[in-house]
Each structure stands twice: as C-alpha cells, then as structure tokens.
Amino acid sequence: MTTAPYPLARFRRTRRTDALRRLTQESALGVDDLIWPLFVIDGDDEAQEIPSMPGVQRLTIDRIVAAAEEAAQLGIPAICLFPNTDPALKTEDCEEAWSPDNLSNRAVRAIKAAVPQIAVMTDVALDPYNANGHDGLVRDGVILNDETIEALVKMALAQAEAGADILGPSDMMDGRIGAMRRALEAAGHRDVALLSYAAKYASAFYGPFRDAVGASGALKGDKKTYQMNPANRDEALRLVERDLSEGADMVMVKPGMPYLDICRAVKDRFGAPTFAYQVSGEYAMLTAAAQHGWLDRESVMLESLMAFKRAGCDGILTYFARDVAKRLATER
Ligand code: PBG
C-alpha cells in the first residue's frame, strides 16, 4: 500500500461528491444479507408488545405467516423463529423440545406451506422448554453436555422433519454439530443446513431476548459454564474450526457489535459463510436512545449494520431486518 505525500494525496477528493463516495465505497449492505428473527406465541391473530424491544412483537402463527410473506416480498432471504413456550409445557426433561407439534414446528410447517421460497431457520437449544431456563439438561446444578446432545439431536430431527431449511444450534454444548450432522444424514435430511452459533459469548446483551421468550423468570444462575468468556478470541477461532470440521455449513458470532474483531478474525481465517447476531440488547440500546431523541434510529440502524459488512460478515441476524429492507428498497 503506497500513498503519495500531501498535497499529492488528498483523501477528500474521493469524498467530495455522492458519486465519488459511492464509487469508492468498500462495503455494501443489501437485503440479501438479512435474517429476521421472529418470536412466536400460541393463539390466533394476536401481537404482543415486548417492552424492552420497542417495535418488536411476539406473533401468533397466522401473523408469523403474514410476516414471512412480507419478508419474502421485501426480498429478505431468511427468517429465524424463537418460540415463547407456555410455562406449563416447561419441564426438567424438556420433552416439548422435540415434539413434532410444538409451537416452533407448527410455525415452520405453516410458513413452508404458505411461503415456500423463504428460508426458515430454527433455534436448537433447550431453554424455551426447560423449567430452569438453561440451554442444556441440568442435574444437581450442573449443565450436562453429552445427555443434552442426545436431546438436541432429537430436537434437530423434529425441526428438519417440520421443514426447517437452516438449523441454528445456539446451545454451546461440545460435540453437538457432529452429532446433529450425522443424525441428519442418517435420517435422509442431507440438505438441511447447520448455522452454528460457534462463538457465542456469555453476554449481558441477551436480557431483552430472555424477556421476549419468557425465559428470564425461569433462568437460575448464568450460562458461563457453556457460553464463552467475553475476554477470549483465540478460543473463538478454535470453536469455529471445530464446528466447521464437524459439518457446520455456516458459522455465527454473537453478540455482534461488541465482537466485530471476532467476526473479522473468523472471516479472514476460515473464509466460511460468517454471520453475526445483532442481539436484543444491541437493538434495545439503539431504539431506546432513538426514542429519547438522542440518536437517529434510521441512521444508526444503517451504520451499525454496515459495520458488520465491513467486519467481513456475509449476513446479519437483526431485529431491524424489515425496517432496513424497506429502507434499502427506497434507496435510488
Ligand atoms: C438461547 C438464545 C439466546 C439468544 C438466542 N438464542 C439467549 C441466551 O443464550 O440466553 C439471544 C438472542 C438475542 O439476545 O437477541 N438459546
């Protein structure tokens, strides 16, 4: 890289007009980069506000289908479902997680019947079904790894059977990607993609999400024995390498904005399809500040999402997906 000395080089030349700025722009944010997370509830024709996520609602399956139709019309390639399960169905064994007729699986079937062209991603983790709010089975206060994997495999197969295109294991147990991949192959689900939450940190930015899925009350303790220490970067690379070697098709870094260095490192090292999750707390921060008039919602939405592209991400899970898709559609 060479740069002439001033005044031969003047960086402001390429910033002078919109045309020159567009011409020299290094990253681009497009509708193809978006995965829209949606919260599902039981019932008919109902939308519930989530106080800690202004502008995001929990939707009944009929409304989710309508949202999927809207997403498809806007060109959003994928949606991701998170069920808010009836507390009466939450147990220590989490059997509801692999019931073919649980809320998530019913929603997948309804969406694939009505909007087959949109990719449907599901969450593989036990927390929506667990009486204690953890992503894994708990015995004597310990989150069990290998027993949890057996449960996750059953859950993954039920989701694949329901028609999910992408499974998103968000549980952080060791060995789950390989176990799921082998089980999917054996069951004939050869084309179901695994988007591994490979580098998922034990983060305080998930707070509003736990409200949204109704897990905050149930959760005892924290998730630090399975989710990553926010201080670690080398470990993130080792986890991504491990998950790719076990058969993950795509990998994710989560949360997003505080972990952009990890996104860049992962993309540079492996060149695999790399995603980031702009999580509930990030959305809450930006929207709360915007509600106070302290930040401009649309500008920070676009700037924060562009940052993921600059950091090397191929796509972003974001609660802004619909809004940003609409905005991108009106540009030029
Ligand atoms: C749970 C799960 C979480 C999120 C996605 N899947 C929360 C957690 O790990 O406690 C967080 C998403 C968000 O904050 O937007 N398996």
mmCIF file of C-alpha atoms in Angstrom, residues 169-315:
data_model
loop_
_atom_site.group_PDB
_atom_site.id
_atom_site.type_symbol
_atom_site.label_atom_id
_atom_site.label_comp_id
_atom_site.label_asym_id
_atom_site.label_seq_id
_atom_site.Cartn_x
_atom_site.Cartn_y
_atom_site.Cartn_z
ATOM 1 C CA PRO A 169 -27.691 -24.680 17.336
ATOM 2 C CA SER A 170 -27.320 -21.918 19.937
ATOM 3 C CA ASP A 171 -26.655 -24.140 22.936
ATOM 4 C CA MET A 172 -22.811 -24.207 23.023
ATOM 5 C CA MET A 173 -22.529 -27.862 24.091
ATOM 6 C CA ASP A 174 -19.364 -29.608 22.854
ATOM 7 C CA GLY A 175 -19.809 -32.096 20.027
ATOM 8 C CA ARG A 176 -23.337 -31.158 19.055
ATOM 9 C CA ILE A 177 -22.613 -30.157 15.473
ATOM 10 C CA GLY A 178 -21.093 -33.528 14.592
ATOM 11 C CA ALA A 179 -23.883 -35.414 16.343
ATOM 12 C CA MET A 180 -26.583 -33.415 14.542
ATOM 13 C CA ARG A 181 -24.886 -33.666 11.180
ATOM 14 C CA ARG A 182 -24.555 -37.457 11.444
ATOM 15 C CA ALA A 183 -28.165 -37.843 12.598
ATOM 16 C CA LEU A 184 -29.450 -35.624 9.778
ATOM 17 C CA GLU A 185 -27.516 -37.629 7.176
ATOM 18 C CA ALA A 186 -28.738 -40.909 8.626
ATOM 19 C CA ALA A 187 -32.352 -39.719 8.549
ATOM 20 C CA GLY A 188 -32.099 -38.589 4.933
ATOM 21 C CA HIS A 189 -32.106 -34.858 5.721
ATOM 22 C CA ARG A 190 -28.992 -34.328 3.642
ATOM 23 C CA ASP A 191 -29.765 -30.793 2.564
ATOM 24 C CA VAL A 192 -30.631 -29.241 5.906
ATOM 25 C CA ALA A 193 -28.040 -26.559 6.670
ATOM 26 C CA LEU A 194 -26.395 -26.036 10.047
ATOM 27 C CA LEU A 195 -25.619 -22.458 11.004
ATOM 28 C CA SER A 196 -23.619 -22.965 14.161
ATOM 29 C CA TYR A 197 -23.633 -20.386 16.918
ATOM 30 C CA ALA A 198 -19.938 -21.232 17.123
ATOM 31 C CA ALA A 199 -18.618 -18.227 19.035
ATOM 32 C CA LYS A 200 -21.440 -17.372 21.384
ATOM 33 C CA TYR A 201 -20.418 -15.362 24.396
ATOM 34 C CA ALA A 202 -21.939 -15.353 27.889
ATOM 35 C CA SER A 203 -23.321 -11.866 27.387
ATOM 36 C CA ALA A 204 -25.494 -9.451 29.313
ATOM 37 C CA PHE A 205 -26.796 -8.186 25.964
ATOM 38 C CA TYR A 206 -29.300 -11.086 25.769
ATOM 39 C CA GLY A 207 -31.512 -9.657 28.521
ATOM 40 C CA PRO A 208 -34.402 -8.374 26.364
ATOM 41 C CA PHE A 209 -34.478 -11.640 24.380
ATOM 42 C CA ARG A 210 -34.996 -13.617 27.555
ATOM 43 C CA ASP A 211 -37.981 -11.349 28.290
ATOM 44 C CA ALA A 212 -39.275 -11.912 24.761
ATOM 45 C CA VAL A 213 -39.215 -15.710 25.026
ATOM 46 C CA GLY A 214 -40.289 -15.707 28.667
ATOM 47 C CA ALA A 215 -37.061 -17.299 29.950
ATOM 48 C CA SER A 216 -35.921 -14.554 32.330
ATOM 49 C CA GLY A 217 -38.023 -15.751 35.246
ATOM 50 C CA ALA A 218 -37.032 -19.397 34.863
ATOM 51 C CA LEU A 219 -33.282 -18.949 34.499
ATOM 52 C CA LYS A 220 -31.351 -19.898 37.604
ATOM 53 C CA GLY A 221 -27.783 -18.654 37.646
ATOM 54 C CA ASP A 222 -25.875 -17.748 34.491
ATOM 55 C CA LYS A 223 -24.667 -19.528 31.330
ATOM 56 C CA LYS A 224 -20.927 -19.111 31.898
ATOM 57 C CA THR A 225 -20.119 -22.828 32.004
ATOM 58 C CA TYR A 226 -21.152 -23.236 28.376
ATOM 59 C CA GLN A 227 -21.187 -19.824 26.692
ATOM 60 C CA MET A 228 -17.812 -18.168 26.060
ATOM 61 C CA ASN A 229 -15.833 -15.812 28.220
ATOM 62 C CA PRO A 230 -16.032 -12.329 26.615
ATOM 63 C CA ALA A 231 -12.277 -11.972 27.150
ATOM 64 C CA ASN A 232 -11.406 -14.740 24.671
ATOM 65 C CA ARG A 233 -10.556 -14.514 20.995
ATOM 66 C CA ASP A 234 -8.262 -17.472 20.266
ATOM 67 C CA GLU A 235 -10.909 -19.770 21.706
ATOM 68 C CA ALA A 236 -13.483 -18.366 19.266
ATOM 69 C CA LEU A 237 -11.253 -19.356 16.358
ATOM 70 C CA ARG A 238 -10.757 -22.838 17.767
ATOM 71 C CA LEU A 239 -14.530 -23.254 18.184
ATOM 72 C CA VAL A 240 -15.242 -22.130 14.639
ATOM 73 C CA GLU A 241 -12.610 -24.525 13.295
ATOM 74 C CA ARG A 242 -14.069 -27.346 15.388
ATOM 75 C CA ASP A 243 -17.652 -26.696 14.243
ATOM 76 C CA LEU A 244 -16.661 -26.446 10.573
ATOM 77 C CA SER A 245 -14.758 -29.719 10.903
ATOM 78 C CA GLU A 246 -17.882 -31.349 12.395
ATOM 79 C CA GLY A 247 -20.074 -30.338 9.473
ATOM 80 C CA ALA A 248 -21.350 -26.798 10.088
ATOM 81 C CA ASP A 249 -22.186 -25.044 6.807
ATOM 82 C CA MET A 250 -22.125 -21.546 8.258
ATOM 83 C CA VAL A 251 -20.911 -20.032 11.497
ATOM 84 C CA MET A 252 -22.039 -17.215 13.734
ATOM 85 C CA VAL A 253 -20.514 -14.759 16.160
ATOM 86 C CA LYS A 254 -22.824 -13.493 18.884
ATOM 87 C CA PRO A 255 -23.383 -10.792 20.157
ATOM 88 C CA GLY A 256 -22.488 -8.586 17.206
ATOM 89 C CA MET A 257 -21.298 -5.048 17.635
ATOM 90 C CA PRO A 258 -19.093 -5.579 20.728
ATOM 91 C CA TYR A 259 -17.476 -8.566 18.949
ATOM 92 C CA LEU A 260 -16.670 -7.230 15.476
ATOM 93 C CA ASP A 261 -12.998 -8.103 15.972
ATOM 94 C CA ILE A 262 -14.064 -11.744 16.260
ATOM 95 C CA CYS A 263 -16.126 -11.515 13.053
ATOM 96 C CA ARG A 264 -13.137 -10.182 11.142
ATOM 97 C CA ALA A 265 -10.778 -12.794 12.561
ATOM 98 C CA VAL A 266 -13.187 -15.642 11.742
ATOM 99 C CA LYS A 267 -13.787 -14.478 8.178
ATOM 100 C CA ASP A 268 -10.087 -13.929 7.490
ATOM 101 C CA ARG A 269 -9.008 -17.269 8.941
ATOM 102 C CA PHE A 270 -11.644 -19.611 7.510
ATOM 103 C CA GLY A 271 -13.406 -17.854 4.634
ATOM 104 C CA ALA A 272 -16.596 -19.697 5.573
ATOM 105 C CA PRO A 273 -20.058 -18.104 5.416
ATOM 106 C CA THR A 274 -19.895 -15.931 8.529
ATOM 107 C CA PHE A 275 -22.847 -14.373 10.301
ATOM 108 C CA ALA A 276 -23.244 -12.093 13.276
ATOM 109 C CA TYR A 277 -26.230 -11.696 15.540
ATOM 110 C CA GLN A 278 -27.074 -8.102 16.392
ATOM 111 C CA VAL A 279 -28.746 -9.236 19.586
ATOM 112 C CA SER A 280 -31.710 -7.972 21.551
ATOM 113 C CA GLY A 281 -29.633 -5.758 23.864
ATOM 114 C CA GLU A 282 -27.982 -4.046 20.923
ATOM 115 C CA TYR A 283 -31.398 -3.411 19.382
ATOM 116 C CA ALA A 284 -32.724 -2.179 22.737
ATOM 117 C CA MET A 285 -29.832 0.272 23.209
ATOM 118 C CA LEU A 286 -30.233 1.815 19.793
ATOM 119 C CA THR A 287 -34.025 2.018 19.901
ATOM 120 C CA ALA A 288 -34.164 3.354 23.456
ATOM 121 C CA ALA A 289 -31.739 6.131 22.601
ATOM 122 C CA ALA A 290 -33.739 6.885 19.463
ATOM 123 C CA GLN A 291 -36.961 7.052 21.492
ATOM 124 C CA HIS A 292 -35.361 9.695 23.669
ATOM 125 C CA GLY A 293 -34.348 11.622 20.588
ATOM 126 C CA TRP A 294 -30.681 11.054 21.412
ATOM 127 C CA LEU A 295 -29.850 9.049 18.290
ATOM 128 C CA ASP A 296 -31.386 8.976 14.840
ATOM 129 C CA ARG A 297 -32.938 5.496 14.558
ATOM 130 C CA GLU A 298 -32.591 5.048 10.831
ATOM 131 C CA SER A 299 -29.013 6.322 10.669
ATOM 132 C CA VAL A 300 -27.720 4.149 13.499
ATOM 133 C CA MET A 301 -29.602 1.161 12.101
ATOM 134 C CA LEU A 302 -27.827 1.524 8.748
ATOM 135 C CA GLU A 303 -24.449 2.405 10.242
ATOM 136 C CA SER A 304 -24.467 -0.467 12.730
ATOM 137 C CA LEU A 305 -25.420 -2.970 10.030
ATOM 138 C CA MET A 306 -22.807 -1.648 7.605
ATOM 139 C CA ALA A 307 -20.214 -2.198 10.345
ATOM 140 C CA PHE A 308 -20.928 -5.937 10.181
ATOM 141 C CA LYS A 309 -20.298 -5.963 6.440
ATOM 142 C CA ARG A 310 -17.047 -4.047 6.918
ATOM 143 C CA ALA A 311 -16.031 -6.602 9.555
ATOM 144 C CA GLY A 312 -16.380 -9.366 6.959
ATOM 145 C CA CYS A 313 -19.808 -10.785 7.764
ATOM 146 C CA ASP A 314 -21.815 -12.345 4.962
ATOM 147 C CA GLY A 315 -25.047 -11.685 6.789
#
